[in-house]
């Protein structure tokens, strides 16, 4: 009986809080409107949530834009009818963030949507890469490598390195080594190894050993506790 009374009291308190939140939202409190909209989204009551979140999002409320974008995109994974809505809010999120590279995130989502917009996503990201986006070039390299197209991955990773992607050199060297293009992999690793990068040092040692140009050097294992 005590547990029942406790649950009843908790439910009553939660309902009172919801009513207070809704009252504040009705009075025009933007924070309450956002919080109420988020609660409704979490309950999958999207149309009710949009009443509160869409006006905020249209005024540039970053968290409201993000909430609408990811809600619609999750639905689009299983229902193509939500794809246009998801694309609208993901593009709006890039604008609010003032980060054009955020469209790479949109492209990642597009590939998971119900209609399978893989070619469209890759075309979008390729255009961004050719326009100078290091992130986009690295993403294309990742997709090509995952799909088994190592030669294609090399071209995009090489562009990513040229555009200033800080991590793409590791993937570029790995693809070149996997293709047996060891001298090219050596060219990728050597300047970074000479600059003191430990990962580049051991990768360089491996390609030198594979070419018969150096001893086998194993990277250290995890520290002994």
mmCIF file of C-alpha atoms in Angstrom:
data_model
loop_
_atom_site.group_PDB
_atom_site.id
_atom_site.type_symbol
_atom_site.label_atom_id
_atom_site.label_comp_id
_atom_site.label_asym_id
_atom_site.label_seq_id
_atom_site.Cartn_x
_atom_site.Cartn_y
_atom_site.Cartn_z
ATOM 1 C CA UNK A 1 0.000 0.000 0.000
ATOM 2 C CA UNK A 2 2.867 2.372 0.881
ATOM 3 C CA UNK A 3 4.484 1.766 -2.519
ATOM 4 C CA UNK A 4 1.184 2.459 -4.278
ATOM 5 C CA UNK A 5 0.767 5.731 -2.403
ATOM 6 C CA UNK A 6 4.354 6.706 -3.231
ATOM 7 C CA UNK A 7 3.847 6.047 -6.956
ATOM 8 C CA UNK A 8 0.578 7.958 -6.899
ATOM 9 C CA UNK A 9 2.269 10.946 -5.273
ATOM 10 C CA UNK A 10 5.108 10.868 -7.810
ATOM 11 C CA UNK A 11 2.675 10.720 -10.716
ATOM 12 C CA UNK A 12 0.669 13.561 -9.233
ATOM 13 C CA UNK A 13 3.790 15.705 -8.830
ATOM 14 C CA UNK A 14 4.913 14.948 -12.400
ATOM 15 C CA UNK A 15 1.500 15.880 -13.760
ATOM 16 C CA UNK A 16 1.554 19.120 -11.796
ATOM 17 C CA UNK A 17 4.963 19.947 -13.249
ATOM 18 C CA UNK A 18 3.682 19.258 -16.767
ATOM 19 C CA UNK A 19 0.720 21.533 -16.193
ATOM 20 C CA UNK A 20 2.962 24.316 -14.906
ATOM 21 C CA UNK A 21 5.283 23.869 -17.893
ATOM 22 C CA UNK A 22 2.374 24.024 -20.318
ATOM 23 C CA UNK A 23 0.984 27.120 -18.586
ATOM 24 C CA UNK A 24 4.345 28.864 -18.882
ATOM 25 C CA UNK A 25 4.570 27.847 -22.536
ATOM 26 C CA UNK A 26 1.099 29.222 -23.199
ATOM 27 C CA UNK A 27 2.193 32.526 -21.656
ATOM 28 C CA UNK A 28 5.037 32.734 -24.185
ATOM 29 C CA UNK A 29 8.062 31.608 -22.145
ATOM 30 C CA UNK A 30 10.553 30.363 -24.828
ATOM 31 C CA UNK A 31 12.399 28.097 -22.397
ATOM 32 C CA UNK A 32 9.141 26.454 -21.320
ATOM 33 C CA UNK A 33 8.046 26.126 -24.948
ATOM 34 C CA UNK A 34 11.285 24.368 -25.825
ATOM 35 C CA UNK A 35 11.191 22.073 -22.801
ATOM 36 C CA UNK A 36 7.564 21.162 -23.466
ATOM 37 C CA UNK A 37 8.289 20.504 -27.123
ATOM 38 C CA UNK A 38 11.210 18.247 -26.202
ATOM 39 C CA UNK A 39 9.070 16.267 -23.761
ATOM 40 C CA UNK A 40 6.431 15.771 -26.447
ATOM 41 C CA UNK A 41 9.041 14.629 -28.971
ATOM 42 C CA UNK A 42 10.349 12.109 -26.454
ATOM 43 C CA UNK A 43 6.799 10.793 -26.216
ATOM 44 C CA UNK A 44 6.620 10.618 -30.048
ATOM 45 C CA UNK A 45 3.865 13.245 -30.079
ATOM 46 C CA UNK A 46 5.452 15.061 -32.971
ATOM 47 C CA UNK A 47 2.569 17.186 -34.187
ATOM 48 C CA UNK A 48 1.955 18.573 -30.704
ATOM 49 C CA UNK A 49 5.669 19.198 -30.261
ATOM 50 C CA UNK A 50 5.899 21.128 -33.515
ATOM 51 C CA UNK A 51 3.379 23.661 -32.236
ATOM 52 C CA UNK A 52 6.033 24.776 -29.751
ATOM 53 C CA UNK A 53 9.283 23.993 -31.514
ATOM 54 C CA UNK A 54 8.685 25.172 -35.081
ATOM 55 C CA UNK A 55 8.199 28.884 -34.208
ATOM 56 C CA UNK A 56 11.340 28.760 -32.060
ATOM 57 C CA UNK A 57 13.292 27.027 -34.821
ATOM 58 C CA UNK A 58 12.163 29.526 -37.423
ATOM 59 C CA UNK A 59 13.496 32.279 -35.142
ATOM 60 C CA UNK A 60 16.897 30.566 -35.008
ATOM 61 C CA UNK A 61 16.634 28.672 -31.690
ATOM 62 C CA UNK A 62 19.507 26.260 -32.257
ATOM 63 C CA UNK A 63 18.366 23.536 -29.854
ATOM 64 C CA UNK A 64 14.843 23.570 -31.301
ATOM 65 C CA UNK A 65 16.217 23.228 -34.829
ATOM 66 C CA UNK A 66 18.404 20.321 -33.750
ATOM 67 C CA UNK A 67 15.531 18.569 -31.968
ATOM 68 C CA UNK A 68 13.271 18.835 -35.017
ATOM 69 C CA UNK A 69 16.035 17.726 -37.383
ATOM 70 C CA UNK A 70 16.901 14.583 -35.499
ATOM 71 C CA UNK A 71 13.304 13.664 -34.759
ATOM 72 C CA UNK A 72 12.379 13.869 -38.450
ATOM 73 C CA UNK A 73 15.542 12.072 -39.519
ATOM 74 C CA UNK A 74 14.906 9.161 -37.161
ATOM 75 C CA UNK A 75 11.435 8.818 -38.631
ATOM 76 C CA UNK A 76 12.874 9.036 -42.161
ATOM 77 C CA UNK A 77 14.994 5.957 -41.476
ATOM 78 C CA UNK A 78 11.783 3.931 -41.806
ATOM 79 C CA UNK A 79 9.365 6.224 -43.627
ATOM 80 C CA UNK A 80 10.336 8.145 -46.769
ATOM 81 C CA UNK A 81 7.466 10.578 -46.177
ATOM 82 C CA UNK A 82 9.610 12.302 -43.523
ATOM 83 C CA UNK A 83 12.698 12.748 -45.701
ATOM 84 C CA UNK A 84 11.842 16.222 -47.023
ATOM 85 C CA UNK A 85 11.126 17.448 -43.495
ATOM 86 C CA UNK A 86 14.360 15.962 -42.194
ATOM 87 C CA UNK A 87 16.363 17.532 -45.007
ATOM 88 C CA UNK A 88 14.735 20.918 -44.375
ATOM 89 C CA UNK A 89 15.665 20.948 -40.693
ATOM 90 C CA UNK A 90 19.152 19.491 -41.194
ATOM 91 C CA UNK A 91 19.881 22.232 -43.736
ATOM 92 C CA UNK A 92 18.477 24.767 -41.285
ATOM 93 C CA UNK A 93 20.761 23.328 -38.605
ATOM 94 C CA UNK A 94 23.791 23.965 -40.832
ATOM 95 C CA UNK A 95 22.640 27.569 -41.240
ATOM 96 C CA UNK A 96 22.074 28.105 -37.529
ATOM 97 C CA UNK A 97 25.421 26.553 -36.694
ATOM 98 C CA UNK A 98 27.014 28.696 -39.419
ATOM 99 C CA UNK A 99 28.833 25.535 -40.443
ATOM 100 C CA UNK A 100 28.419 24.443 -44.088
ATOM 101 C CA UNK A 101 30.321 21.246 -43.273
ATOM 102 C CA UNK A 102 27.308 20.177 -41.187
ATOM 103 C CA UNK A 103 25.765 19.101 -44.493
ATOM 104 C CA UNK A 104 28.147 16.128 -44.357
ATOM 105 C CA UNK A 105 26.162 15.005 -41.321
ATOM 106 C CA UNK A 106 22.983 15.428 -43.345
ATOM 107 C CA UNK A 107 24.476 13.271 -46.102
ATOM 108 C CA UNK A 108 25.333 10.571 -43.560
ATOM 109 C CA UNK A 109 21.698 10.577 -42.498
ATOM 110 C CA UNK A 110 20.447 10.548 -46.097
ATOM 111 C CA UNK A 111 22.242 7.261 -46.726
ATOM 112 C CA UNK A 112 20.201 5.723 -43.901
ATOM 113 C CA UNK A 113 16.822 7.035 -44.989
ATOM 114 C CA UNK A 114 14.127 4.714 -46.226
ATOM 115 C CA UNK A 115 14.495 5.561 -49.917
ATOM 116 C CA UNK A 116 18.250 4.895 -49.780
ATOM 117 C CA UNK A 117 19.570 8.176 -51.141
ATOM 118 C CA UNK A 118 23.170 6.962 -51.353
ATOM 119 C CA UNK A 119 24.047 8.414 -54.757
ATOM 120 C CA UNK A 120 22.500 11.780 -53.903
ATOM 121 C CA UNK A 121 24.361 11.926 -50.592
ATOM 122 C CA UNK A 122 27.678 11.113 -52.236
ATOM 123 C CA UNK A 123 27.103 13.699 -54.977
ATOM 124 C CA UNK A 124 26.385 16.346 -52.345
ATOM 125 C CA UNK A 125 29.540 15.546 -50.388
ATOM 126 C CA UNK A 126 31.673 15.275 -53.533
ATOM 127 C CA UNK A 127 30.584 18.769 -54.530
ATOM 128 C CA UNK A 128 31.525 20.048 -51.093
ATOM 129 C CA UNK A 129 34.921 18.344 -51.283
ATOM 130 C CA UNK A 130 35.679 19.820 -54.688
ATOM 131 C CA UNK A 131 34.696 23.216 -53.302
ATOM 132 C CA UNK A 132 37.327 22.854 -50.574
ATOM 133 C CA UNK A 133 35.772 20.957 -47.659
ATOM 134 C CA UNK A 134 38.388 18.785 -45.965
ATOM 135 C CA UNK A 135 35.731 17.043 -43.888
ATOM 136 C CA UNK A 136 33.735 16.152 -46.993
ATOM 137 C CA UNK A 137 36.780 14.706 -48.735
ATOM 138 C CA UNK A 138 37.622 12.595 -45.694
ATOM 139 C CA UNK A 139 34.034 11.344 -45.489
ATOM 140 C CA UNK A 140 34.119 10.230 -49.117
ATOM 141 C CA UNK A 141 37.386 8.435 -48.481
ATOM 142 C CA UNK A 142 35.774 6.618 -45.560
ATOM 143 C CA UNK A 143 32.753 5.587 -47.643
ATOM 144 C CA UNK A 144 34.936 4.339 -50.498
ATOM 145 C CA UNK A 145 37.187 2.400 -48.129
ATOM 146 C CA UNK A 146 34.226 0.839 -46.333
ATOM 147 C CA UNK A 147 32.759 -0.206 -49.688
ATOM 148 C CA UNK A 148 36.038 -1.880 -50.669
ATOM 149 C CA UNK A 149 37.105 0.709 -53.259
ATOM 150 C CA UNK A 150 40.587 1.390 -51.916
ATOM 151 C CA UNK A 151 41.794 3.125 -55.064
ATOM 152 C CA UNK A 152 38.842 5.501 -54.901
ATOM 153 C CA UNK A 153 39.466 6.049 -51.203
ATOM 154 C CA UNK A 154 43.076 6.999 -51.911
ATOM 155 C CA UNK A 155 42.032 9.827 -54.215
ATOM 156 C CA UNK A 156 39.617 11.327 -51.704
ATOM 157 C CA UNK A 157 41.937 10.868 -48.742
ATOM 158 C CA UNK A 158 44.736 12.511 -50.692
ATOM 159 C CA UNK A 159 42.483 15.494 -51.375
ATOM 160 C CA UNK A 160 41.473 15.574 -47.716
ATOM 161 C CA UNK A 161 45.143 15.788 -46.696
ATOM 162 C CA UNK A 162 45.758 18.578 -49.206
ATOM 163 C CA UNK A 163 42.759 20.483 -47.815
ATOM 164 C CA UNK A 164 44.058 20.228 -44.267
ATOM 165 C CA UNK A 165 42.215 17.255 -42.755
ATOM 166 C CA UNK A 166 44.384 16.451 -39.728
ATOM 167 C CA UNK A 167 43.676 12.729 -39.606
ATOM 168 C CA UNK A 168 43.225 11.645 -43.217
ATOM 169 C CA UNK A 169 46.919 10.872 -43.690
ATOM 170 C CA UNK A 170 46.576 7.774 -41.502
ATOM 171 C CA UNK A 171 43.779 6.428 -43.690
ATOM 172 C CA UNK A 172 45.602 7.425 -46.865
ATOM 173 C CA UNK A 173 48.722 5.558 -45.803
ATOM 174 C CA UNK A 174 46.701 2.529 -44.745
ATOM 175 C CA UNK A 175 44.900 2.334 -48.101
ATOM 176 C CA UNK A 176 48.157 2.717 -50.039
ATOM 177 C CA UNK A 177 49.808 -0.018 -47.981
ATOM 178 C CA UNK A 178 46.808 -2.321 -48.476
ATOM 179 C CA UNK A 179 47.077 -1.745 -52.236
ATOM 180 C CA UNK A 180 50.778 -2.641 -52.160
ATOM 181 C CA UNK A 181 51.766 0.933 -53.039
ATOM 182 C CA UNK A 182 54.388 0.888 -50.323
ATOM 183 C CA UNK A 183 56.662 3.612 -51.649
ATOM 184 C CA UNK A 184 53.724 6.017 -51.719
ATOM 185 C CA UNK A 185 52.727 4.992 -48.210
ATOM 186 C CA UNK A 186 56.307 5.674 -47.130
ATOM 187 C CA UNK A 187 56.050 9.195 -48.548
ATOM 188 C CA UNK A 188 52.921 9.764 -46.494
ATOM 189 C CA UNK A 189 54.353 8.465 -43.222
ATOM 190 C CA UNK A 190 57.951 9.700 -43.319
ATOM 191 C CA UNK A 191 57.507 13.456 -42.763
ATOM 192 C CA UNK A 192 55.108 12.828 -39.910
ATOM 193 C CA UNK A 193 57.384 10.217 -38.351
ATOM 194 C CA UNK A 194 60.310 12.620 -38.644
ATOM 195 C CA UNK A 195 58.161 15.238 -36.885
ATOM 196 C CA UNK A 196 57.754 12.879 -33.922
ATOM 197 C CA UNK A 197 54.344 11.279 -34.520
ATOM 198 C CA UNK A 198 54.525 7.841 -32.885
ATOM 199 C CA UNK A 199 51.737 6.326 -35.028
ATOM 200 C CA UNK A 200 53.503 7.460 -38.202
ATOM 201 C CA UNK A 201 56.786 6.066 -36.871
ATOM 202 C CA UNK A 202 55.446 2.534 -36.465
ATOM 203 C CA UNK A 203 53.481 2.653 -39.721
ATOM 204 C CA UNK A 204 56.617 3.815 -41.509
ATOM 205 C CA UNK A 205 58.617 1.007 -39.925
ATOM 206 C CA UNK A 206 56.056 -1.503 -41.173
ATOM 207 C CA UNK A 207 56.177 -0.319 -44.795
ATOM 208 C CA UNK A 208 59.988 -0.146 -44.714
ATOM 209 C CA UNK A 209 60.105 -3.723 -43.425
ATOM 210 C CA UNK A 210 57.660 -4.819 -46.129
ATOM 211 C CA UNK A 211 60.006 -3.332 -48.734
ATOM 212 C CA UNK A 212 63.076 -4.978 -47.190
ATOM 213 C CA UNK A 213 64.448 -1.601 -46.177
ATOM 214 C CA UNK A 214 64.395 -1.930 -42.415
ATOM 215 C CA UNK A 215 63.942 -4.213 -39.394
ATOM 216 C CA UNK A 216 60.600 -5.313 -38.074
ATOM 217 C CA UNK A 217 59.576 -2.998 -35.268
ATOM 218 C CA UNK A 218 56.501 -3.794 -33.237
ATOM 219 C CA UNK A 219 54.613 -1.017 -31.485
ATOM 220 C CA UNK A 220 54.619 -1.323 -27.689
ATOM 221 C CA UNK A 221 51.768 -3.192 -26.085
ATOM 222 C CA UNK A 222 49.545 -1.831 -23.338
ATOM 223 C CA UNK A 223 51.365 -0.949 -20.105
ATOM 224 C CA UNK A 224 51.637 -3.676 -17.518
ATOM 225 C CA UNK A 225 49.649 -2.929 -14.373
#
